[in-house]
Short mmCIF file of C-alpha atoms in Angstrom, two decimals:
data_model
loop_
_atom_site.label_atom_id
_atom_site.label_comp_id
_atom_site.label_asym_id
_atom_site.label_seq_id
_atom_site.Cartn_x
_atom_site.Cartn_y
_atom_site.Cartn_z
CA UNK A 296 73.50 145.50 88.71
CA UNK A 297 76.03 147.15 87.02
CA UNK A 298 79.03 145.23 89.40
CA UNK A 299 77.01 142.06 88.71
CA UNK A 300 77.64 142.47 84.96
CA UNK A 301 81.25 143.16 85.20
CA UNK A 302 81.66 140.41 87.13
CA UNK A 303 79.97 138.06 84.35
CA UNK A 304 82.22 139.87 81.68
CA UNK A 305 85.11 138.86 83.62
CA UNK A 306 84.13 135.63 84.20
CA UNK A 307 83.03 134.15 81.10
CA UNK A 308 83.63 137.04 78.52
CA UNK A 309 87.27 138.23 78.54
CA UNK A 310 89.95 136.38 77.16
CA UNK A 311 86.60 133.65 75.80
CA UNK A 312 86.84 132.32 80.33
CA UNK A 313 83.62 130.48 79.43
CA UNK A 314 85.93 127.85 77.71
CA UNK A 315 87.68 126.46 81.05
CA UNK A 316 83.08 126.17 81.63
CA UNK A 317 83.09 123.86 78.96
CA UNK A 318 85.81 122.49 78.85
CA UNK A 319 85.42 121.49 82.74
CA UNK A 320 82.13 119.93 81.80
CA UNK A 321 83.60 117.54 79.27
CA UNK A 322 85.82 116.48 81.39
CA UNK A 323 83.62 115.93 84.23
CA UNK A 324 81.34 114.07 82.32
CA UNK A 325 83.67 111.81 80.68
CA UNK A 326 85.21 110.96 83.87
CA UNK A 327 81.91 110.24 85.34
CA UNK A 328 80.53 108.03 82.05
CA UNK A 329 84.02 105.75 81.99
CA UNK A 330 84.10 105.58 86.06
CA UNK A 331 80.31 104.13 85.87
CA UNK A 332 80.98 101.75 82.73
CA UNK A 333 84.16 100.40 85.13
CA UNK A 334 82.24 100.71 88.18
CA UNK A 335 79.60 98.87 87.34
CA UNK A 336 81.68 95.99 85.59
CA UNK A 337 83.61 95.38 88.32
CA UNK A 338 80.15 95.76 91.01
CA UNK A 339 78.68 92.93 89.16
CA UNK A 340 81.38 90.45 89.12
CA UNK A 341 82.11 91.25 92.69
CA UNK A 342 78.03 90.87 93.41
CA UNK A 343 77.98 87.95 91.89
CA UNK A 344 81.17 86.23 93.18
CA UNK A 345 79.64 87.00 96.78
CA UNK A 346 76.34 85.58 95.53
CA UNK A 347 77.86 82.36 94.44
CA UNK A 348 79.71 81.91 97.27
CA UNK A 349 76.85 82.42 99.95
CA UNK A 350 74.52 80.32 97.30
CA UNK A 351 77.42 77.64 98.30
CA UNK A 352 77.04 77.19 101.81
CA UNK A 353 76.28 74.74 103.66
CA UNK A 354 77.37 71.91 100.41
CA UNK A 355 80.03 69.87 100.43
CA UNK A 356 83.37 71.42 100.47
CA UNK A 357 85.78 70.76 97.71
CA UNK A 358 87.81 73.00 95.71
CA UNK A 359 85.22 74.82 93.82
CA UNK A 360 84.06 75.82 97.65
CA UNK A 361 87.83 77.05 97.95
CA UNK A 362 88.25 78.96 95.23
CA UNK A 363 84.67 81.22 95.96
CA UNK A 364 85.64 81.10 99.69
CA UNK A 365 89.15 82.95 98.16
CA UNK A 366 86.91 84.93 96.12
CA UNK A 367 84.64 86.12 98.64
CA UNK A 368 87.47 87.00 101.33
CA UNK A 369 89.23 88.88 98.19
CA UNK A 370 85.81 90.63 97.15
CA UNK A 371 85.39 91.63 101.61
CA UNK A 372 88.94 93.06 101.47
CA UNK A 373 87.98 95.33 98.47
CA UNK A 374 84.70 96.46 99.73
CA UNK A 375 85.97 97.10 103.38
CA UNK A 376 89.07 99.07 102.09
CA UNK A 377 87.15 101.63 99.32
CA UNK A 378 84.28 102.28 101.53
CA UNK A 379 86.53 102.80 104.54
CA UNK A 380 88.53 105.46 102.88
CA UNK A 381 88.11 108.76 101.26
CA UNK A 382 87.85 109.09 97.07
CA UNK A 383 89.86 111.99 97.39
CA UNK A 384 92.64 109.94 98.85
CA UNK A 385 92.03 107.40 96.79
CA UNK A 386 92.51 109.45 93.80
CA UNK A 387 95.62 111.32 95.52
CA UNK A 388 97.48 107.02 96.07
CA UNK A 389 96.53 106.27 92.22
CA UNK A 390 98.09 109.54 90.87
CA UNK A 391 101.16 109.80 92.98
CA UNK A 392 102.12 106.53 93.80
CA UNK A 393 100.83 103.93 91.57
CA UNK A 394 100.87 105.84 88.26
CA UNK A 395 103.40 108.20 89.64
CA UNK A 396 105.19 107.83 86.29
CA UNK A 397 101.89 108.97 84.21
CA UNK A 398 101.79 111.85 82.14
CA UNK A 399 99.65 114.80 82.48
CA UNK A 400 97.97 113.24 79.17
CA UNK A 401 96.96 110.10 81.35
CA UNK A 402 94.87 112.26 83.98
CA UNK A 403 91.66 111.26 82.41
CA UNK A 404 92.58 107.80 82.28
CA UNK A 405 93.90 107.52 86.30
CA UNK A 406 91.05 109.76 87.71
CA UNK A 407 88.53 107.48 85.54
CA UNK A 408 89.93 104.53 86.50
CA UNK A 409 89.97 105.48 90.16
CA UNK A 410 86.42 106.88 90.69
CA UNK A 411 85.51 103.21 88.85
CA UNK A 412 87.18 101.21 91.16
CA UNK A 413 85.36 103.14 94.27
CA UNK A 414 81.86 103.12 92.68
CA UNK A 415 82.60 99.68 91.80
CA UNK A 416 82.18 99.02 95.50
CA UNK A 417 78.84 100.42 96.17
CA UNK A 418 77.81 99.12 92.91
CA UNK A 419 78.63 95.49 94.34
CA UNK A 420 76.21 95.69 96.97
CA UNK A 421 73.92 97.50 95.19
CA UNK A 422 73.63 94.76 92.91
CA UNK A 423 74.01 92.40 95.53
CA UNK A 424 70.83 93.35 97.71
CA UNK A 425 68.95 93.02 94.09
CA UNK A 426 70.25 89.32 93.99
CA UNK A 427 69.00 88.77 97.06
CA UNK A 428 65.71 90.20 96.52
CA UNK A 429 64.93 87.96 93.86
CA UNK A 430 62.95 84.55 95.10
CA UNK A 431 65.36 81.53 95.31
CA UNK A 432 62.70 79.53 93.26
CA UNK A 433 64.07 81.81 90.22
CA UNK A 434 67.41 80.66 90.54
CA UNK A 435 66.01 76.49 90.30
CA UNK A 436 63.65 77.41 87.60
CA UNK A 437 67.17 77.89 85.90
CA UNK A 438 68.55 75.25 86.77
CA UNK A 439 65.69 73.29 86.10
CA UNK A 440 66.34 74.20 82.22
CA UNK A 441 69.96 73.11 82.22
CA UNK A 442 71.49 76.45 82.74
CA UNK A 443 74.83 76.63 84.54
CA UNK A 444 75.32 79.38 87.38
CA UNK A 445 76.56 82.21 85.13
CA UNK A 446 73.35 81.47 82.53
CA UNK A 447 71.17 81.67 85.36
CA UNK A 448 72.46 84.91 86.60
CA UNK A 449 72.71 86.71 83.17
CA UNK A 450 69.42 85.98 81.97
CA UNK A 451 66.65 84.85 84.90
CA UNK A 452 68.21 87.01 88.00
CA UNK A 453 70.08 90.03 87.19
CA UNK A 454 67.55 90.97 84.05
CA UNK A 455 65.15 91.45 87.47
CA UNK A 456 67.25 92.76 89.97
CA UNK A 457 68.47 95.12 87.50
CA UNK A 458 64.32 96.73 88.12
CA UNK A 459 64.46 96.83 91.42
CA UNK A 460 67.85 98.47 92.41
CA UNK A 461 67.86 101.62 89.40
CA UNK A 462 66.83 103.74 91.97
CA UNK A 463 69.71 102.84 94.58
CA UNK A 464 72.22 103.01 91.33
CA UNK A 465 70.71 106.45 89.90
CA UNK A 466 71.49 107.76 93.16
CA UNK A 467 75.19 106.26 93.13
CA UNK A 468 75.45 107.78 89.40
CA UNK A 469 74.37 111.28 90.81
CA UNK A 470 76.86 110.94 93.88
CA UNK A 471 79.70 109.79 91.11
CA UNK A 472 78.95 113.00 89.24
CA UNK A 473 79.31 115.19 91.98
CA UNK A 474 82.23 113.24 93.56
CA UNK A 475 84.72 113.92 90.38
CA UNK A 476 84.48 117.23 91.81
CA UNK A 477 87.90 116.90 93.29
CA UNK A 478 89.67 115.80 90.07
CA UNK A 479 91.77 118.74 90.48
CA UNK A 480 93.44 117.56 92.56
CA UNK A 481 95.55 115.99 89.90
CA UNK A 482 95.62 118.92 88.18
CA UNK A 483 92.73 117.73 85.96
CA UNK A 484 90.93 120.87 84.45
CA UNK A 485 87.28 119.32 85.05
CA UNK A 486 84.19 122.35 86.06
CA UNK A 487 86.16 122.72 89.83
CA UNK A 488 88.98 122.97 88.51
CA UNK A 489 87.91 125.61 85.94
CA UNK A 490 86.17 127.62 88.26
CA UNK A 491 89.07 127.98 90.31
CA UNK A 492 91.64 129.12 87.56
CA UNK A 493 88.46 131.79 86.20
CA UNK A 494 88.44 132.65 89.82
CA UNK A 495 92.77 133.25 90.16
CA UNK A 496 92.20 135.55 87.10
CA UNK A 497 89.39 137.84 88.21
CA UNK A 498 90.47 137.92 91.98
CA UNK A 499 86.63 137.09 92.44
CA UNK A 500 85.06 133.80 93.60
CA UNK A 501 81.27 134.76 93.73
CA UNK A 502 80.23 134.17 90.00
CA UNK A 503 82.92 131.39 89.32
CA UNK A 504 81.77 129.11 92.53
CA UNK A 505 78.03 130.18 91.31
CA UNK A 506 78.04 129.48 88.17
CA UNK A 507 79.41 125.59 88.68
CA UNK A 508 77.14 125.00 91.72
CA UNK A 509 74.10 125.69 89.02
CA UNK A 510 75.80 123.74 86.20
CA UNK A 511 76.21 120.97 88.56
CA UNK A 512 72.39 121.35 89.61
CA UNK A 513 71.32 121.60 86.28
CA UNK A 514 73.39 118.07 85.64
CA UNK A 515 71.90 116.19 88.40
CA UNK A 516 68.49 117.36 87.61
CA UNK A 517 68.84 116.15 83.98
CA UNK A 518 70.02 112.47 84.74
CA UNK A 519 67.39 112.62 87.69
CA UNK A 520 65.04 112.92 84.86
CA UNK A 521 66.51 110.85 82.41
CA UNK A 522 66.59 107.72 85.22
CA UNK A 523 63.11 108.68 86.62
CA UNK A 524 62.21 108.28 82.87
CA UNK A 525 63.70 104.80 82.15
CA UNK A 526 62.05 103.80 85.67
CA UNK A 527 58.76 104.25 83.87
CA UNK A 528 59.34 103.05 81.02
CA UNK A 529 60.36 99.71 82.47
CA UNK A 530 57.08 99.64 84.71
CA UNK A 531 55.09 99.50 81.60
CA UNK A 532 57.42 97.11 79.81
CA UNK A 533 56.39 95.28 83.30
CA UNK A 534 52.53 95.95 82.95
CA UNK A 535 52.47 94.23 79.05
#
């Protein structure tokens, strides 16, 4: 008991250690909250591009035909090269080689933008499969009103897919939030990170490594309740 407490003092007492905590969790959860408001930007457009294109086939081909068919290959190449690679090296390419001449101020900004652009992938067919799930009579019913494509989309189909995929995008906000994890990599000072420099001060990993893997548990098991929350609240917007 008495080794347990000295390693706490150590670890979040002396020298005020508990800072690089909360510090880490700022900075994990801003990376997290910009990468989903990007990710989930860029998912729909792609989603919907794809949708638009596939809602396309079979009609006469002209140039509106080309320009989704350019669309859709461009929206495949995306998809096919994010999913087929690691974040971490993702991260590593943005950092080193495309904003190799960032400064360490910009950290936020490059890991942000590149945990976006990878959850903006599996957003996309996320959001995608909830197109698809909603009945093509929807769709006419728009267009039986007068309502263009885009109209259609932003206020008959996604308003409904949006109900039936929160589960499948909860689940992509949870793996986001753990993913960011290897921010340090940039030398970004998110909970990881701050663990690890607590843990090159005190010689001792055991109540560094602890102490994020329960402030990461205690993260997921908020938003798990926060989503499971909205889920019921839009089942009984559903029921009225």
């Amino acid at each position: 008991m008495e080794w347990l407490l000295d390693q706490l003092t150590q670890t979040f007492i002396t020298d005020n250690r508990w800072r690089y905590f909360v510090s880490g969790i700022a900075a994990t959860l801003e990376v997290t909250v910009l990468a989903l408001v990007l990710g989930t930007i860029i998912g729909v457009l792609v989603a919907v591009a794809r949708s638009a294109h596939d809602s396309q086939r079979g009609n006469q081909k002209g140039l509106g035909h080309i320009v989704l068919g350019v669309l859709d290959w461009m929206c495949k190449l995306y998809l096919t090269v994010i999913r087929c690679t690691p974040s971490t090296v993702q991260l590593l390419i943005m950092w080193f080689i495309v904003f190799q001449w960032a400064g360490s101020d910009s950290m936020l900004w490059v890991a942000s933008l590149s945990f976006g652009i990878n959850s903006g992938a599996y957003v996309a067919e996320i959001v995608r499969s909830g197109i698809m799930s909603i009945d093509l009579g929807q769709t006419e019913a728009g267009r039986s009103l007068g309502l263009n494509y885009a109209q259609t989309m932003r206020y008959i189909v996604i308003p409904q897919a949006v109900k039936n995929i929160l589960p499948a995008l909860g689940n992509e906000l949870i793996t986001l939030l753990k993913e960011t994890s290897v921010c340090g990599f940039i030398g970004l000072t998110d909970l990881t990170k701050g663990a690890m420099i607590v843990q090159s001060r005190t010689y001792s990993p055991f109540v560094p490594y602890i102490a994020i893997a329960v402030l990461y548990l205690i993260m997921v098991l908020a938003l798990t309740s926060l989503l499971g929350l909205l889920e019921r609240r839009l089942r009984t917007s559903d029921r009225r």
